[in-house]
């Protein structure tokens, strides 16, 4: 095995991780703040990519295409929000329904399952052909997004989303329209995922109808890895802005680890299996840790004769 | 102030669990009334408070606060008029948010919430003073997460939140039932103090007959989703627990089925 090839893969992994970090921030909003496991994102990422690539192919500036990718994502979040709040469909199912619907919509946007956009013909915002520039650009995106999120969740409106995610009964008793707060969070979250999709499609030079498959797992991985790492390093001093930053760091670590196991020789078709196992372990650890402190087995050992 | 006109509520209609929870309740509260509500298990005490709060719509009848019909308003809109404290200390606060953030949420009850800061510097100073009055040491922990507080501390905080923006009506739903006796007494006397100082109109559901007699200026007893006894003023002050039990048996024709109320 050639260590040099692993090193050469690193900048690309970092760039990819940074782009997926934007999408992971979207997942953080729903999963952590709103307490809503939103599976829409698998579809939204593809929608963001499809919208961005088709606009660029039709002569729109790549930067403007990103704004529309963001807007398309927001629209997807709005649909999930309406399915859940107005039509009373359970959260996970609402997300799955939108996600499935988006597959057809993404196909219709692109006209076929894959559309390429070449960095030679268009002045793309990011591209894997210019990785250092892509890293700088994406870091700027992340800094601005984290700053805006930090501000937003400190506002009165941001407070309503946080309260709704924590205790909906209390929120309503304090005059918060919890349904509206849920829709707001879903719209914002999916907007970010759409934006990440638009960036990712430009980065890899094409949009594929399957590019969002499993995105939620990568998003969760980033959120959880970031949280575990952030709390390990900063403990109780980890504030909100730190948590957001660590989501992005979590995404980078995820892609670095992926590059590493690919380099070790894991077949790329087993990637998703590997991701699912990693996320399962990270999700299970806090639960098992709590159980190791108090369990029936332990009680029998301590109390039984 | 509050006018409840002949409200009905049935849960699980058409199933084997059908329950007529409210059977034509009418009640008029005057400004400054502090009403204690007692009754056996399943009498409809909490259901009555939930009907006022708008947790679900009533089947028929109407609810009017200060001349405004609120029957058709959802829970979050009625919150403008109501302060609420619940039985479960977990229910009234947001555990993952800071003490001062919880207060800031409550301060904006009934106001539109936009993109201004969720909490301002002046508010923090004000909350510091208010928390100091509680005498629980919370003023020094304003940025602590509420989840770290004890049940009694959370109920005291919820009480403060419920009255931070003066409500037209304060609803206390067995808000001391989950606390140990000493803490319960403290939270109860705090409730008395806040109600008196702010001249609030309040309803307090309790399992404790003695508390129901000692606190407030009016007492209502419920059974089978109806108000069966309504007493106020001097007459209420002179009540004893035995009187109440006798009254209950006399009116309902059954024994008072609530060990908790009898033992307390």
Coordinates of C-alpha atoms in Angstrom, one line a residue:
Chain A
X1 CA 0.0 0.0 0.0
X2 CA 1.2 3.4 -1.0
X3 CA 1.0 6.0 1.9
X4 CA 1.7 8.7 -0.6
X5 CA -1.6 8.0 -2.4
X6 CA -3.4 8.3 0.8
X7 CA -1.9 11.7 1.4
X8 CA -2.7 12.8 -2.1
X9 CA -6.3 11.9 -1.5
X10 CA -6.6 14.0 1.7
X11 CA -7.2 17.5 0.2
X12 CA -10.0 16.1 -1.9
X13 CA -11.5 14.4 1.2
X14 CA -11.3 17.7 3.1
X15 CA -13.0 19.6 0.4
X16 CA -15.8 17.0 0.1
X17 CA -16.1 16.9 3.9
X18 CA -16.5 20.7 4.0
X19 CA -19.3 20.6 1.3
X20 CA -21.1 17.9 3.2
X21 CA -20.5 19.9 6.4
X22 CA -23.0 22.4 5.0
X23 CA -25.6 19.7 4.5
X24 CA -24.8 18.3 8.0
X25 CA -25.6 21.7 9.5
X26 CA -29.0 21.3 7.9
X27 CA -29.3 17.9 9.5
X28 CA -28.2 19.4 12.8
X29 CA -31.1 21.9 12.7
X30 CA -33.7 19.2 12.4
X31 CA -32.2 16.3 14.2
X32 CA -30.6 18.1 17.2
X33 CA -32.5 21.4 17.5
X34 CA -36.0 20.5 16.3
X35 CA -35.8 16.8 17.4
X36 CA -37.2 15.7 14.1
X37 CA -35.5 12.9 12.1
X38 CA -35.9 14.4 8.6
X39 CA -35.3 12.0 5.8
X40 CA -36.2 14.6 3.2
X41 CA -32.6 15.4 2.8
X42 CA -31.7 12.4 0.7
X43 CA -34.0 13.9 -2.0
X44 CA -33.2 17.5 -1.3
X45 CA -29.5 17.1 -2.0
X46 CA -30.2 15.8 -5.4
X47 CA -32.7 18.6 -6.0
X48 CA -30.1 21.2 -5.2
X49 CA -27.7 19.5 -7.6
X50 CA -30.2 19.1 -10.3
X51 CA -31.5 22.7 -10.1
X52 CA -27.9 24.2 -10.0
X53 CA -26.6 22.1 -12.9
X54 CA -29.7 22.7 -15.2
X55 CA -29.5 26.5 -14.5
X56 CA -25.8 26.6 -15.3
X57 CA -26.4 24.6 -18.5
X58 CA -29.0 27.1 -19.5
X59 CA -26.6 30.0 -19.1
X60 CA -27.2 31.1 -15.5
X61 CA -24.1 32.2 -13.5
X62 CA -23.1 29.3 -11.2
X63 CA -23.3 31.5 -8.1
X64 CA -26.9 32.5 -8.9
X65 CA -27.6 28.8 -9.5
X66 CA -26.7 28.2 -5.9
X67 CA -29.3 30.6 -4.7
X68 CA -31.9 28.7 -6.6
X69 CA -30.6 25.4 -5.2
X70 CA -31.1 26.9 -1.8
X71 CA -34.6 28.0 -2.6
X72 CA -35.5 24.6 -4.1
X73 CA -34.3 22.9 -0.9
X74 CA -36.5 25.3 1.1
X75 CA -39.5 24.3 -1.0
X76 CA -38.8 20.6 -0.3
X77 CA -38.7 21.3 3.4
X78 CA -41.9 23.2 3.1
X79 CA -43.6 20.2 1.6
X80 CA -42.4 17.9 4.4
X81 CA -43.5 20.5 6.9
X82 CA -47.0 20.7 5.5
X83 CA -47.3 16.9 5.3
X84 CA -46.4 16.7 9.0
X85 CA -48.2 19.7 10.5
X86 CA -51.2 20.3 8.3
X87 CA -51.9 16.6 7.2
X88 CA -50.8 15.0 10.5
X89 CA -48.4 12.5 8.9
X90 CA -45.7 11.3 11.4
X91 CA -42.3 13.0 11.0
X92 CA -40.2 10.2 9.6
X93 CA -42.9 9.2 7.1
X94 CA -43.4 12.8 6.0
X95 CA -39.7 13.0 5.1
X96 CA -39.7 9.7 3.3
X97 CA -42.8 10.7 1.2
X98 CA -41.1 13.9 0.1
X99 CA -37.9 12.1 -0.5
X100 CA -39.5 9.6 -2.8
X101 CA -41.5 12.3 -4.6
X102 CA -38.3 14.2 -5.1
X103 CA -36.7 11.3 -7.0
X104 CA -39.3 11.8 -9.8
X105 CA -39.0 15.6 -9.6
X106 CA -35.2 15.4 -9.8
X107 CA -35.5 13.2 -12.9
X108 CA -37.9 15.7 -14.4
X109 CA -35.6 18.6 -13.7
X110 CA -32.7 17.0 -15.4
X111 CA -34.6 15.1 -18.1
X112 CA -32.4 12.1 -17.4
X113 CA -30.6 10.5 -14.5
X114 CA -27.3 12.4 -14.9
X115 CA -26.2 15.8 -16.3
X116 CA -22.6 16.9 -16.5
X117 CA -21.4 20.4 -16.2
X118 CA -17.7 21.0 -17.2
X119 CA -15.5 23.4 -15.4
X120 CA -13.8 24.0 -18.7
X121 CA -17.0 25.5 -20.1
X122 CA -18.4 27.2 -17.1
X123 CA -16.9 29.3 -14.3
X124 CA -18.0 27.0 -11.5
X125 CA -18.0 28.1 -7.8
X126 CA -16.1 25.0 -6.8
X127 CA -14.4 22.1 -8.7
X128 CA -12.4 19.1 -7.8
X129 CA -9.9 20.2 -10.5
X130 CA -9.0 23.2 -8.2
X131 CA -9.1 21.6 -4.8
X132 CA -7.3 24.3 -2.8
X133 CA -9.6 27.0 -4.2
X134 CA -12.6 24.8 -3.5
X135 CA -11.5 24.4 0.1
X136 CA -11.1 28.1 0.6
X137 CA -14.4 28.9 -1.0
X138 CA -16.3 26.3 1.0
X139 CA -14.7 27.4 4.3
X140 CA -16.0 30.9 3.5
X141 CA -19.4 29.5 2.9
X142 CA -19.3 27.6 6.2
X143 CA -18.1 30.6 8.2
X144 CA -20.9 32.7 6.9
X145 CA -23.5 30.0 7.4
X146 CA -22.4 29.2 10.9
X147 CA -22.4 32.9 11.8
X148 CA -25.9 33.4 10.4
X149 CA -27.2 30.3 12.2
X150 CA -25.6 31.5 15.5
X151 CA -27.4 34.8 15.1
X152 CA -30.7 33.3 14.0
X153 CA -31.0 30.8 16.9
X154 CA -30.3 33.7 19.2
X155 CA -33.3 35.6 17.9
X156 CA -36.9 35.4 19.2
X157 CA -37.8 33.3 16.2
X158 CA -34.8 31.0 16.7
X159 CA -35.9 30.6 20.3
X160 CA -39.3 29.4 19.2
X161 CA -37.7 26.6 17.2
X162 CA -35.4 25.6 20.0
X163 CA -38.3 25.6 22.5
X164 CA -40.5 23.6 20.1
X165 CA -37.8 21.0 19.7
X166 CA -37.3 20.7 23.4
X167 CA -40.9 20.9 24.8
X168 CA -43.8 21.5 22.5
X169 CA -46.4 21.5 25.3
X170 CA -44.5 24.2 27.1
X171 CA -44.0 26.1 23.9
X172 CA -47.7 26.3 23.1
X173 CA -48.4 27.3 26.7
X174 CA -46.0 30.2 26.1
X175 CA -47.9 31.2 23.0
X176 CA -45.6 29.6 20.4
X177 CA -47.2 28.3 17.2
X178 CA -45.3 25.0 17.3
X179 CA -46.4 23.9 13.8
X180 CA -45.1 27.1 12.3
X181 CA -41.8 26.7 14.2
X182 CA -41.4 23.1 12.8
X183 CA -42.1 24.3 9.2
X184 CA -39.6 27.1 9.6
X185 CA -36.9 24.7 10.8
X186 CA -37.6 22.2 8.0
X187 CA -37.5 25.0 5.4
X188 CA -34.2 26.4 6.7
X189 CA -32.6 22.9 7.1
X190 CA -33.5 21.7 3.6
X191 CA -32.4 25.1 2.2
X192 CA -28.9 24.4 3.5
X193 CA -29.1 20.8 2.1
X194 CA -30.2 22.1 -1.3
X195 CA -27.3 24.6 -1.3
X196 CA -24.9 21.8 -0.4
X197 CA -26.3 19.7 -3.3
X198 CA -25.7 22.6 -5.7
X199 CA -22.1 23.0 -4.5
X200 CA -21.4 19.3 -4.6
X201 CA -22.8 18.9 -8.1
X202 CA -20.4 21.7 -9.2
X203 CA -17.6 20.2 -7.3
X204 CA -17.9 16.8 -8.9
X205 CA -18.9 18.2 -12.3
X206 CA -22.2 16.5 -12.6
X207 CA -25.5 16.0 -10.9
X208 CA -26.8 12.5 -10.5
X209 CA -30.3 11.5 -9.5
X210 CA -28.7 9.1 -6.9
X211 CA -26.2 11.5 -5.4
X212 CA -28.3 12.1 -2.3
X213 CA -28.8 8.5 -1.5
X214 CA -27.8 7.9 2.1
X215 CA -27.1 11.6 2.7
X216 CA -29.0 11.5 6.0
X217 CA -26.6 8.9 7.3
X218 CA -23.6 11.0 6.4
X219 CA -25.3 14.0 7.9
X220 CA -26.0 12.1 11.1
X221 CA -22.4 10.7 11.2
X222 CA -21.0 14.3 10.9
X223 CA -23.3 15.6 13.6
X224 CA -22.5 12.7 16.0
X225 CA -18.8 12.5 15.4
X226 CA -18.6 16.3 15.8
X227 CA -20.6 16.2 19.0
X228 CA -18.5 13.4 20.6
X229 CA -15.3 15.1 19.6
X230 CA -16.3 18.6 20.6
X231 CA -17.5 17.4 24.0
X232 CA -14.4 15.4 24.5
X233 CA -12.2 18.4 23.8
X234 CA -14.2 21.2 25.3
X235 CA -16.5 19.5 27.7
X236 CA -19.1 21.9 29.2
X237 CA -17.4 24.9 27.6
X238 CA -18.6 23.8 24.2
X239 CA -21.0 26.6 23.3
X240 CA -23.5 26.7 20.4
X241 CA -21.1 28.2 17.8
X242 CA -18.6 25.5 18.8
X243 CA -21.2 22.9 18.3
X244 CA -21.9 24.2 14.8
X245 CA -18.3 24.3 13.9
X246 CA -17.8 20.7 15.1
X247 CA -20.6 19.5 12.9
X248 CA -18.5 20.7 9.9
X249 CA -15.4 19.2 11.5
X250 CA -17.3 15.9 11.9
X251 CA -18.1 15.9 8.2
X252 CA -14.4 16.4 7.4
X253 CA -13.4 13.6 9.7
X254 CA -16.0 11.3 8.2
X255 CA -14.6 11.8 4.7
X256 CA -11.0 11.4 5.9
X257 CA -11.9 8.1 7.5
X258 CA -13.7 7.0 4.3
X259 CA -10.6 7.8 2.3
X260 CA -8.6 5.8 4.8
X261 CA -10.7 2.7 4.7
X262 CA -10.9 2.9 0.9
X263 CA -7.1 3.1 0.9
X264 CA -7.0 0.1 3.2
X265 CA -8.9 -1.8 0.4
X266 CA -12.5 -1.7 1.4
X267 CA -14.5 -2.1 -1.9
X268 CA -16.3 1.1 -2.7
X269 CA -19.7 -0.7 -3.0
X270 CA -19.4 -1.6 0.7
X271 CA -19.1 2.1 1.6
X272 CA -22.7 2.5 2.6
X273 CA -22.6 -0.6 4.7
X274 CA -19.6 0.8 6.5
X275 CA -21.2 4.2 7.0
X276 CA -24.3 2.6 8.4
X277 CA -22.3 0.6 10.9
X278 CA -20.2 3.6 12.0
X279 CA -23.3 5.7 12.6
X280 CA -25.1 2.8 14.4
X281 CA -22.1 2.5 16.7
X282 CA -22.0 6.2 17.5
X283 CA -25.7 6.3 18.1
X284 CA -25.6 3.2 20.3
X285 CA -22.6 4.2 22.5
X286 CA -24.4 6.8 24.7
X287 CA -27.3 4.3 25.3
X288 CA -25.0 1.4 26.1
X289 CA -22.8 3.7 28.3
X290 CA -25.9 4.6 30.3
X291 CA -26.9 0.9 30.5
X292 CA -23.5 -0.2 31.7
X293 CA -24.1 2.0 34.8
X294 CA -27.4 0.5 35.6
X295 CA -28.8 -2.7 34.1
X296 CA -30.8 -5.7 35.3
X297 CA -27.8 -7.8 34.8
X298 CA -25.8 -5.6 37.1
X299 CA -28.6 -5.4 39.6
X300 CA -28.7 -9.2 39.8
X301 CA -24.9 -9.4 40.2
X302 CA -24.9 -6.8 43.0
X303 CA -28.1 -7.8 44.8
X304 CA -28.6 -11.4 44.0
X305 CA -27.0 -14.1 46.0
Chain B
X1 CA -63.7 38.0 33.8
X2 CA -63.9 34.3 32.8
X3 CA -67.3 32.9 31.7
X4 CA -67.7 29.3 31.0
X5 CA -71.0 28.5 29.4
X6 CA -72.3 24.9 29.5
X7 CA -69.3 23.1 28.1
X8 CA -69.2 19.5 27.1
X9 CA -66.3 17.2 26.2
X10 CA -66.4 13.5 25.4
X11 CA -63.2 11.5 24.7
X12 CA -63.0 8.5 22.5
X13 CA -66.5 8.8 21.2
X14 CA -68.0 5.6 19.9
X15 CA -65.4 3.3 21.5
X16 CA -65.5 1.2 24.5
X17 CA -63.4 3.8 26.3
X18 CA -65.9 6.6 25.7
X19 CA -65.7 9.1 28.5
X20 CA -67.9 12.0 29.2
X21 CA -65.3 14.1 30.8
X22 CA -67.2 17.4 31.0
X23 CA -71.0 17.3 31.3
X24 CA -72.3 20.9 31.0
X25 CA -69.9 22.9 33.1
X26 CA -70.8 26.5 33.7
X27 CA -68.8 28.8 35.8
X28 CA -68.3 32.6 36.1
X29 CA -65.1 33.9 37.7
X30 CA -64.9 37.5 39.0
X31 CA -61.8 39.6 38.8
X32 CA -59.4 38.6 41.5
X33 CA -61.1 35.3 42.3
X34 CA -58.8 32.6 43.5
X35 CA -60.7 29.4 43.0
X36 CA -59.6 26.0 44.3
X37 CA -60.9 23.0 42.5
X38 CA -61.3 19.6 44.2
X39 CA -63.0 16.3 43.3
X40 CA -62.3 12.6 43.0
X41 CA -60.2 10.9 40.4
X42 CA -61.7 11.4 37.0
X43 CA -64.0 14.1 38.2
X44 CA -63.0 16.5 35.4
X45 CA -60.8 18.9 37.3
X46 CA -57.8 18.8 35.0
X47 CA -60.0 18.4 32.0
X48 CA -61.7 21.7 32.9
X49 CA -58.4 23.5 33.0
X50 CA -57.3 21.9 29.7
X51 CA -60.6 23.0 28.2
X52 CA -59.9 26.6 29.3
X53 CA -56.3 26.4 28.0
X54 CA -57.4 25.0 24.6
X55 CA -55.4 21.8 24.7
X56 CA -58.2 20.5 22.5
X57 CA -61.5 22.1 21.3
X58 CA -64.7 21.5 23.4
X59 CA -67.6 19.7 21.9
X60 CA -70.1 22.4 22.7
X61 CA -70.5 25.4 25.0
X62 CA -68.4 28.6 25.0
X63 CA -65.5 30.1 26.8
X64 CA -65.3 33.9 27.3
X65 CA -62.4 35.9 28.8
X66 CA -63.0 39.6 29.5
X67 CA -65.8 39.7 26.9
X68 CA -63.8 38.0 24.2
X69 CA -64.9 34.6 23.0
X70 CA -61.9 32.3 23.0
X71 CA -63.8 29.0 22.2
X72 CA -62.4 28.9 18.6
X73 CA -58.8 29.9 19.5
X74 CA -56.0 27.3 19.4
X75 CA -53.9 26.7 22.5
X76 CA -51.0 28.9 21.4
X77 CA -53.3 31.9 20.8
X78 CA -55.1 31.5 24.1
X79 CA -51.7 31.6 25.8
X80 CA -51.9 35.4 25.4
X81 CA -54.4 35.4 28.2
X82 CA -53.3 32.5 30.4
X83 CA -50.5 31.6 32.7
X84 CA -50.1 27.9 33.3
X85 CA -48.3 25.6 35.7
X86 CA -48.6 21.8 35.4
X87 CA -48.4 18.8 37.6
X88 CA -45.3 17.4 36.1
X89 CA -42.3 19.8 36.7
X90 CA -40.9 18.7 33.4
X91 CA -43.9 20.1 31.4
X92 CA -43.6 23.8 32.2
X93 CA -40.0 24.5 31.1
X94 CA -37.6 23.8 28.2
X95 CA -34.9 21.6 29.8
X96 CA -32.2 22.1 27.2
X97 CA -32.5 25.9 27.4
X98 CA -31.0 28.3 29.9
X99 CA -33.0 29.7 32.9
X100 CA -32.9 33.2 31.4
X101 CA -33.9 31.9 28.0
X102 CA -36.9 30.2 29.5
X103 CA -37.9 33.5 31.1
X104 CA -37.3 35.3 27.9
X105 CA -39.6 32.9 26.1
X106 CA -42.3 33.5 28.7
X107 CA -41.9 37.3 28.5
X108 CA -42.9 37.2 24.9
X109 CA -46.1 35.3 25.4
X110 CA -48.8 36.9 23.2
X111 CA -46.3 39.0 21.3
X112 CA -45.1 38.4 17.8
X113 CA -41.6 36.9 17.6
X114 CA -39.4 38.2 14.9
X115 CA -35.7 38.6 14.3
X116 CA -34.9 40.7 17.3
X117 CA -32.6 39.2 19.9
X118 CA -34.3 36.5 21.9
X119 CA -33.1 38.0 25.2
X120 CA -31.8 41.6 25.9
X121 CA -29.4 43.0 28.4
X122 CA -32.1 44.8 30.3
X123 CA -34.2 41.7 30.5
X124 CA -31.3 39.9 32.1
X125 CA -31.1 42.5 34.8
X126 CA -34.8 42.3 35.4
X127 CA -34.7 38.5 35.6
X128 CA -31.9 38.6 38.0
X129 CA -34.0 40.7 40.4
X130 CA -37.0 38.5 40.0
X131 CA -35.1 35.3 40.6
X132 CA -33.5 36.8 43.7
X133 CA -37.0 37.2 45.1
X134 CA -37.6 33.4 44.8
X135 CA -34.7 32.9 47.2
X136 CA -33.6 29.7 45.5
X137 CA -30.2 30.9 44.4
X138 CA -31.3 30.7 40.8
X139 CA -30.2 34.3 40.2
X140 CA -26.6 33.1 40.2
X141 CA -27.3 30.3 37.7
X142 CA -29.1 32.2 35.0
X143 CA -27.2 30.6 32.2
X144 CA -27.6 27.1 33.6
X145 CA -29.8 24.7 31.6
X146 CA -33.1 24.2 33.3
X147 CA -32.7 20.5 33.1
X148 CA -30.2 20.7 35.9
X149 CA -32.8 22.1 38.3
X150 CA -34.8 20.1 40.9
X151 CA -38.5 19.6 40.6
X152 CA -39.3 22.3 43.1
X153 CA -37.0 24.8 41.5
X154 CA -38.5 24.1 38.1
X155 CA -42.0 24.6 39.5
X156 CA -41.0 27.9 41.1
X157 CA -39.5 29.0 37.8
X158 CA -42.6 27.9 35.9
X159 CA -44.7 29.9 38.2
X160 CA -42.5 32.9 37.6
X161 CA -42.7 32.3 33.9
X162 CA -46.5 32.0 34.0
X163 CA -46.9 35.4 35.7
X164 CA -43.9 37.2 34.2
X165 CA -46.3 38.7 31.7
X166 CA -49.4 39.3 33.7
X167 CA -52.0 36.8 32.7
X168 CA -55.7 37.4 32.8
X169 CA -56.1 34.0 34.4
X170 CA -53.6 31.8 36.1
X171 CA -54.2 28.0 35.8
X172 CA -52.5 25.8 38.4
X173 CA -53.0 22.1 37.7
X174 CA -52.0 20.2 40.8
X175 CA -48.7 22.0 40.5
X176 CA -47.5 20.8 43.9
X177 CA -48.6 17.2 43.6
X178 CA -45.3 15.9 42.3
X179 CA -43.2 17.6 45.0
X180 CA -42.1 16.5 48.5
X181 CA -44.3 18.0 51.3
X182 CA -41.8 20.7 52.3
X183 CA -41.1 21.9 48.7
X184 CA -44.8 21.7 48.0
X185 CA -45.6 24.0 50.9
X186 CA -42.9 26.4 49.7
X187 CA -44.2 26.5 46.1
X188 CA -47.8 26.9 47.4
X189 CA -46.9 29.9 49.6
X190 CA -45.0 31.3 46.6
X191 CA -48.2 30.9 44.5
X192 CA -50.2 32.7 47.2
X193 CA -47.7 35.5 47.2
X194 CA -47.5 36.0 43.5
X195 CA -51.3 35.9 43.1
X196 CA -51.8 38.4 45.9
X197 CA -49.1 40.8 44.8
X198 CA -50.3 40.9 41.2
X199 CA -54.1 40.7 42.0
X200 CA -54.4 37.7 39.7
X201 CA -57.5 35.7 38.9
X202 CA -56.5 32.1 39.4
X203 CA -57.8 28.5 39.4
X204 CA -55.9 25.8 41.3
X205 CA -56.7 22.2 41.1
X206 CA -55.6 20.2 44.1
X207 CA -56.0 16.8 45.7
X208 CA -55.4 18.3 49.1
X209 CA -58.7 19.3 50.7
X210 CA -57.0 21.3 53.5
X211 CA -55.1 23.3 50.9
X212 CA -58.3 23.8 49.0
X213 CA -59.9 25.3 52.1
X214 CA -57.0 27.4 53.3
X215 CA -56.1 28.9 49.9
X216 CA -58.2 31.2 47.7
X217 CA -61.5 32.9 48.3
X218 CA -63.7 30.3 46.5
X219 CA -63.9 26.6 46.2
X220 CA -65.6 24.4 43.7
X221 CA -66.1 20.6 43.9
X222 CA -66.5 18.5 40.8
X223 CA -67.9 15.1 40.2
X224 CA -68.7 13.2 36.9
X225 CA -67.7 16.2 34.8
X226 CA -70.0 18.6 36.6
X227 CA -69.6 21.3 39.3
X228 CA -71.5 20.0 42.3
X229 CA -70.6 22.5 44.9
X230 CA -69.5 26.1 44.7
X231 CA -68.8 28.1 47.9
X232 CA -67.0 31.3 48.6
X233 CA -66.3 34.1 51.2
X234 CA -66.9 33.6 54.9
X235 CA -68.7 30.3 54.3
X236 CA -65.7 28.8 52.6
X237 CA -63.3 30.0 55.3
X238 CA -65.3 28.1 57.9
X239 CA -65.3 24.8 56.0
X240 CA -63.7 21.7 57.4
X241 CA -62.5 18.6 55.6
X242 CA -65.3 16.7 57.2
X243 CA -67.9 19.2 55.9
X244 CA -66.5 18.8 52.4
X245 CA -66.7 15.0 52.6
X246 CA -70.2 15.1 53.9
X247 CA -71.2 17.5 51.3
X248 CA -69.8 15.3 48.6
X249 CA -71.6 12.2 49.8
X250 CA -74.8 14.2 50.2
X251 CA -74.7 15.6 46.6
X252 CA -73.2 12.8 44.7
X253 CA -74.7 9.9 46.7
X254 CA -71.3 8.1 46.7
X255 CA -68.2 8.0 48.9
X256 CA -65.3 10.3 48.1
X257 CA -63.1 8.0 46.1
X258 CA -59.7 9.6 46.5
X259 CA -57.3 8.2 49.1
X260 CA -54.8 10.9 48.3
X261 CA -57.3 13.7 49.3
X262 CA -58.3 11.9 52.5
X263 CA -54.9 11.1 53.7
X264 CA -53.4 14.5 53.0

